[in-house]
C-alpha positions as a printed Julia matrix, in Angstrom:
390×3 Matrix{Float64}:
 100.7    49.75   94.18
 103.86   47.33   94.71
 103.54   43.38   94.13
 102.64   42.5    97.41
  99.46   44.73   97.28
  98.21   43.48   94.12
  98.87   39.54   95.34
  97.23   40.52   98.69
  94.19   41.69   96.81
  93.9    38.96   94.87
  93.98   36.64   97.58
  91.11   38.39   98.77
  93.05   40.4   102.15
  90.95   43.78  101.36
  87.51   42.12  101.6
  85.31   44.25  103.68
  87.25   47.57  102.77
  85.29   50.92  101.94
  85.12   52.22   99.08
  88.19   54.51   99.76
  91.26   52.06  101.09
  93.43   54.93  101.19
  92.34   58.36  101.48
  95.67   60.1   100.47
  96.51   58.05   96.88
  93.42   59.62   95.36
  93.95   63.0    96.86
  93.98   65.87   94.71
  96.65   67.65   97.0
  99.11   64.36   97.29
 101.57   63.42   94.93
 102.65   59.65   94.16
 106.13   58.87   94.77
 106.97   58.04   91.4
 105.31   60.23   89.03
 103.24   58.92   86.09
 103.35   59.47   82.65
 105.97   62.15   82.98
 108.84   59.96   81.9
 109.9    63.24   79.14
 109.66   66.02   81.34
 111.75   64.16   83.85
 114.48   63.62   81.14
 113.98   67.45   79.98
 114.68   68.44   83.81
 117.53   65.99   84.3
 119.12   67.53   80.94
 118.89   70.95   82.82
 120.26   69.57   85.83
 123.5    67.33   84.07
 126.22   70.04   85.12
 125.01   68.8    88.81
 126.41   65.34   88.16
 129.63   66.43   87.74
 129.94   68.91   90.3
 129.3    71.91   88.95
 125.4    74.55   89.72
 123.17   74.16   86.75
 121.29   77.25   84.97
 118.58   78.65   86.91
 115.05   77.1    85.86
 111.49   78.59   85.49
 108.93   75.22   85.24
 105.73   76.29   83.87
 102.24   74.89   82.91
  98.89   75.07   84.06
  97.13   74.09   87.06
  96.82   69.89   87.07
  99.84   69.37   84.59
 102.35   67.62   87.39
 104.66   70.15   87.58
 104.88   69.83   91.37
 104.58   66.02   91.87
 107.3    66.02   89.14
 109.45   68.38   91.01
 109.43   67.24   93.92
 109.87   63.65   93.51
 112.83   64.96   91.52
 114.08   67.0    94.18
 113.31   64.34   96.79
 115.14   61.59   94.57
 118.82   63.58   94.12
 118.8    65.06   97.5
 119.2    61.79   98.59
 122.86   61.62   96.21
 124.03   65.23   97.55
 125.59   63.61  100.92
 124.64   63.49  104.51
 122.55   66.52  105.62
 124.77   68.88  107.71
 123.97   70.3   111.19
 122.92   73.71  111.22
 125.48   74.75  113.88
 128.38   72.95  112.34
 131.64   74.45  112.94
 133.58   72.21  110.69
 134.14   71.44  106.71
 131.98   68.91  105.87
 132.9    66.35  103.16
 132.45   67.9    99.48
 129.44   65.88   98.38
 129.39   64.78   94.26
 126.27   67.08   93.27
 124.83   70.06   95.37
 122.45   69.74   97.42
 118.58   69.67   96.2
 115.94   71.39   98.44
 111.66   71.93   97.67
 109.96   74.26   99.29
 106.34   75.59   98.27
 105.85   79.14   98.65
 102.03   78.5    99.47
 103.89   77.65  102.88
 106.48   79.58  102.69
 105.24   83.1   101.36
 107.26   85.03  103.5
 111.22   85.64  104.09
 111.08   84.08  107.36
 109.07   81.13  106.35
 111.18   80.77  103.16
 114.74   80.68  105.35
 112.78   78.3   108.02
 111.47   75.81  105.33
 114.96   75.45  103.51
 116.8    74.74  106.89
 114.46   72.72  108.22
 115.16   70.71  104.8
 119.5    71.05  104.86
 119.33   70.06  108.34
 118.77   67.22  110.78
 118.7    69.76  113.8
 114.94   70.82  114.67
 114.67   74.72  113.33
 112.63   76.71  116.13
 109.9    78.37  114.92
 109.76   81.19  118.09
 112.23   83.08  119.7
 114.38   83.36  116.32
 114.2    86.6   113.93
 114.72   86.47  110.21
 117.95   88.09  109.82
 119.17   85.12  112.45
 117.98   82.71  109.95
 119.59   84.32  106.91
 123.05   84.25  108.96
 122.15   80.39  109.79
 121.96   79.86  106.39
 124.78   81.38  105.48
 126.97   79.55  107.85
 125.45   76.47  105.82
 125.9    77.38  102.8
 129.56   78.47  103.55
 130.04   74.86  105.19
 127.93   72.9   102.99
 127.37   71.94   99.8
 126.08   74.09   96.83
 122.17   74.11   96.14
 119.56   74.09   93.92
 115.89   75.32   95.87
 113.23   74.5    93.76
 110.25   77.19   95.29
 106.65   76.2    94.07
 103.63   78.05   93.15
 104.81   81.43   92.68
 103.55   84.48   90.93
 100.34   83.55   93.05
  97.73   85.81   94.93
  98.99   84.61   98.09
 102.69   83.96   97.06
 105.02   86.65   96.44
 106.56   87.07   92.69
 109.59   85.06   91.35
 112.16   88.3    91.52
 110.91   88.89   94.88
 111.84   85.14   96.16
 115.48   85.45   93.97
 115.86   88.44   96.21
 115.56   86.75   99.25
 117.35   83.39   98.14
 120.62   85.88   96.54
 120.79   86.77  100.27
 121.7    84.11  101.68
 124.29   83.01   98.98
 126.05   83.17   95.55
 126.62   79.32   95.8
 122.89   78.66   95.19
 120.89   78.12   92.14
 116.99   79.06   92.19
 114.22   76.85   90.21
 110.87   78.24   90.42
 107.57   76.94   89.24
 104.41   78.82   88.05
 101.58   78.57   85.59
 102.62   82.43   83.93
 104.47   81.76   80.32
 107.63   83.65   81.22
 107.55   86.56   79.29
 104.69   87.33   81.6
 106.89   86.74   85.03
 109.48   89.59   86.59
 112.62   87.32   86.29
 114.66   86.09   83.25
 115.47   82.29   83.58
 118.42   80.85   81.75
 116.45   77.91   80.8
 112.64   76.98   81.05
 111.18   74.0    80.63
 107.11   73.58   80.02
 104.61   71.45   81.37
 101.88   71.05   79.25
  98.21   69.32   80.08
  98.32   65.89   80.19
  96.67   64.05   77.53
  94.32   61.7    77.76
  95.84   58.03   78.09
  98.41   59.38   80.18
  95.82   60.9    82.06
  93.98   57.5    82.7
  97.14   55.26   83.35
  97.86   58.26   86.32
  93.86   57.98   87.4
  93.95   53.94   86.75
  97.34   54.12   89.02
  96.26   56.28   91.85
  92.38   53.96   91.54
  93.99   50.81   92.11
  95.6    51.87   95.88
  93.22   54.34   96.72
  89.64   52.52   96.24
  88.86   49.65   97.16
  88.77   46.72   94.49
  86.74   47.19   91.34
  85.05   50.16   92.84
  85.6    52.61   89.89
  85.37   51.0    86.46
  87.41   51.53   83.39
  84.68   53.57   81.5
  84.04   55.71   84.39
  87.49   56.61   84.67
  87.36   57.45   80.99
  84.15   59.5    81.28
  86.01   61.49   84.34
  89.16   61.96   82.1
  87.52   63.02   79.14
  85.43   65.68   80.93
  88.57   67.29   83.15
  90.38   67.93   79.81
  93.88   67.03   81.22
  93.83   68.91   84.66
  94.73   65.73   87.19
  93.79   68.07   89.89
  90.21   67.83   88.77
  90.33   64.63   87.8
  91.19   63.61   91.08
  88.47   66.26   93.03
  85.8    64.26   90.88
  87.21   60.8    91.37
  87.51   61.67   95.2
  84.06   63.7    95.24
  82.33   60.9    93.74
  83.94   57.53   96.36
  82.57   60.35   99.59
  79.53   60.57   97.92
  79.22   56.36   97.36
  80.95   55.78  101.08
  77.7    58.37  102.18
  75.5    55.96  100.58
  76.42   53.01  101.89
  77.41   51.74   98.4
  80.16   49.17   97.75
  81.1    50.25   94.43
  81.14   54.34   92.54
  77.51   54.67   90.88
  77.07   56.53   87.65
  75.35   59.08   89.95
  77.91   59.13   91.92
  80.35   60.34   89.23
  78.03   62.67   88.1
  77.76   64.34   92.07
  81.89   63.69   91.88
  82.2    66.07   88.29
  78.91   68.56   89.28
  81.54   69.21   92.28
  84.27   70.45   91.03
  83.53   74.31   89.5
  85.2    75.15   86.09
  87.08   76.7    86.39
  88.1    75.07   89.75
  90.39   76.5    92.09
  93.18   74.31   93.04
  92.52   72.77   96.52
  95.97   73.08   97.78
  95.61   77.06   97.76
  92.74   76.96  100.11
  94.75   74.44  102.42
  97.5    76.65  102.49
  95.15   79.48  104.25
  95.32   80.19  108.16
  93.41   77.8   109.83
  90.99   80.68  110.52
  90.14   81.2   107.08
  89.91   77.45  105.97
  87.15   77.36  109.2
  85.33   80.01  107.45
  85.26   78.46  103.97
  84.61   75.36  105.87
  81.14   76.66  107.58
  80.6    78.17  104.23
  80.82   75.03  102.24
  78.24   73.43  104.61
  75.22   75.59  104.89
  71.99   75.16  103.27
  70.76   76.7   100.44
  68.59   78.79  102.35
  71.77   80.05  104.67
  73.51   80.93  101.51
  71.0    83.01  100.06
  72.87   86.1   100.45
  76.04   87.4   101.79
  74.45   88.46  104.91
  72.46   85.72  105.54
  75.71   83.36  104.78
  77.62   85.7   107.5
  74.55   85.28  110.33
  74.91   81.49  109.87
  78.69   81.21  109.92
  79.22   83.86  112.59
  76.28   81.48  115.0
  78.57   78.06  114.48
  80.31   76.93  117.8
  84.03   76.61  116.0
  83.88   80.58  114.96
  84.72   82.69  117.56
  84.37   86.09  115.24
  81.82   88.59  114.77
  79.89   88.42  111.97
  81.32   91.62  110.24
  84.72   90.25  110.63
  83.35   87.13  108.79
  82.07   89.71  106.11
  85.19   91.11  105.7
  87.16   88.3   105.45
  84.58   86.58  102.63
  84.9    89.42  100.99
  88.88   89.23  101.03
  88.11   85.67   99.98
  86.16   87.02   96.74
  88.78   89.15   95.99
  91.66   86.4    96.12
  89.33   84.79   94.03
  88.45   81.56   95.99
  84.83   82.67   96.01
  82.55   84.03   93.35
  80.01   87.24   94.05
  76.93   86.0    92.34
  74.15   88.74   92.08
  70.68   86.87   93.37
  68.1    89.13   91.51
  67.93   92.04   88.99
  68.37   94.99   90.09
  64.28   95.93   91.47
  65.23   99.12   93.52
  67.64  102.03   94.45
  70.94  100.69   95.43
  73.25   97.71   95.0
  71.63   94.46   94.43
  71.97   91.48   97.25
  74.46   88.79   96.31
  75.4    85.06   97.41
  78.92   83.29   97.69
  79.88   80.42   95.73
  82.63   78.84   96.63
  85.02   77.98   93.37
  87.07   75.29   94.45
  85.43   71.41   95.11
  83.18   71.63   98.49
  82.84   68.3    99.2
  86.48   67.38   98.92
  87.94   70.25  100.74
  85.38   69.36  103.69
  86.7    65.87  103.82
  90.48   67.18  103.69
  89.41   69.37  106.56
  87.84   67.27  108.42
  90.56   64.58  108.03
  93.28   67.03  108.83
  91.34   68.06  112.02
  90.85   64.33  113.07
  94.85   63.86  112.73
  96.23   67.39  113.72
């Protein structure tokens, strides 16, 4: 929050606001524009990247850390930050030697978004380049020559790619592939949560994120509270109490903190109730799924998770009584063995848990329910939000 916003509050401008002011500072799945409490690992990544201020590509980097740690807020604030020193962004059609710029050029793209060759090529032009990239009509290998002709015109680059190594996003040797394409002038920096002797690429230099601790953790919750509720709604003790139960995972921390302002906003309250941050922390499963993987799914899938999320107890009884009730709402248009199928693909990518209802009593397998493993309530509201705004 800048000056102006904490004079305006004082003054008493925000009277009347909800409990959540702004939706997106307290979302699990945004990051702030200036990272908190990450002051070292910004100095350990500007170390790596020094031969950039003079010119010259830096090592290649594997970042790695577990889920909530900041790797990608740090990243790619970082990224956003010196892209904006590596000189005007070229045209992708440019025909002409464009002015050596004093670092390379920095470009972020997250695999969850970008887990194929095609989407990879699209996502780093669509960065280098003012011109609009065309998402039809256009094959891969015509994007790898695009970016060739940019990369022979341009600057060199560092592409910092996000989130590999996961079950939806392809392994780190399999993106190096498909970034050596394009280019010897480029320099890769991936991020994961694998330790990298447990990855298919050799770095030359790694740098680790560990979990945040806990004052850091509530200066980043304190930070992201005073913008994204409204004034005094969350107390310091309760922000505590959430800190010391998410054990330095921000991504939880947030879920909770988020969880529990929908579930005072529901009740008409002005301020976050114990009970509420007790609904907010009961929501979020342990281990929790983070939120951005299920956001990164085909709308399709996200619909179905949706649906899921909202039935009753009673509809989620069982597999097959889940798949009646999804397969009946008005915004599936699937059978209900295709939404079997894909629940059960679900399972297996390990956004849902198969939990067996009863003992085995007779001959055969034994009926099971869904539970979803990432935070319900939240994803609903992301959902719904992202629906409301296309």
């Amino acid at each position: 929050m800048n000056i102006d916003d904490r004079i305006e509050r004082r003054l008493g401008y925000d009277t009347g606001l909800s409990v959540l002011a702004d939706f997106e500072a307290i979302s699990p799945v945004s990051h702030a524009e200036s990272p908190v409490g990450r002051g070292p690992a910004i100095e350990r990544l500007l170390d790596v990247f020094a031969p950039a201020f003079s010119g010259s590509l830096p090592p290649s980097l594997y970042v790695y850390g577990p889920k909530g740690s900041g790797k990608s807020a740090v990243v790619s604030a970082l990224f956003d930050r010196l892209s904006s020193h590596s000189g005007p962004r070229q045209a992708i059609q440019t025909t002409t030697r464009a002015v050596e710029p004093t670092i390379p050029g920095f470009v972020y793209v997250d695999a969850r978004h970008a887990s194929t060759r095609f989407r990879l090529y699209h996502a780093m032009l669509a960065a280098m380049s003012d011109d609009p990239v065309p998402d039809h009509g256009i094959g891969t290998e015509e994007l790898a020559e695009s970016l060739r002709d940019v990369m022979r015109t341009g600057p060199d680059l560092v592409v910092a790619v996000d989130h590999t190594n996961e079950v939806e996003t392809p392994p780190a040797s399999t993106l190096i592939g498909w970034l050596t394409d394009v280019g010897e002038r480029l320099v890769p920096a991936c991020l994961g949560r694998d330790p990298p002797d447990a990855i298919d690429w050799e770095p030359e230099t790694t740098v680790e994120f560990a979990k945040y601790r806990r004052h850091v953790l509530v200066e980043l919750l304190t930070s992201r509270c005073s913008t994204g509720l409204g004034r005094d709604a969350l107390t310091h003790d309760q922000i505590r109490d959430i800190v010391e139960w998410s054990a330095g995972d921000a991504h939880d921390a947030l879920a909770a903190v988020m969880g529990a302002a929908v579930s005072a906003e529901r009740a008409g309250a002005s301020t976050i109730r114990s009970a509420d941050v007790d609904v907010g922390i009961e929501g979020v499963p342990r281990p929790c799924v983070a939120l951005g993987r299920v956001l990164a799914l085909p709308e399709s899938r996200q619909r179905l998770l949706y649906e899921l999320a909202g039935l009753s107890d009673d509809e989620r009884s069982t597999v097959g009584a889940a798949t009646e009730a999804i397969a009946a709402r008005p915004g599936v248009d699937l059978s209900a063995s295709t939404v079997r199928r894909v629940l059960y693909e679900l399972a297996d990518a390990g956004l849902l848990e198969r939990v067996t209802v009863r003992p085995e009593r007779r001959q055969g397998a034994s009926p099971s329910r869904l539970v979803p493993l990432f935070p319900t309530v939240v994803f609903r509201e992301l959902f719904d939000r992202q629906a409301r705004t296309g």
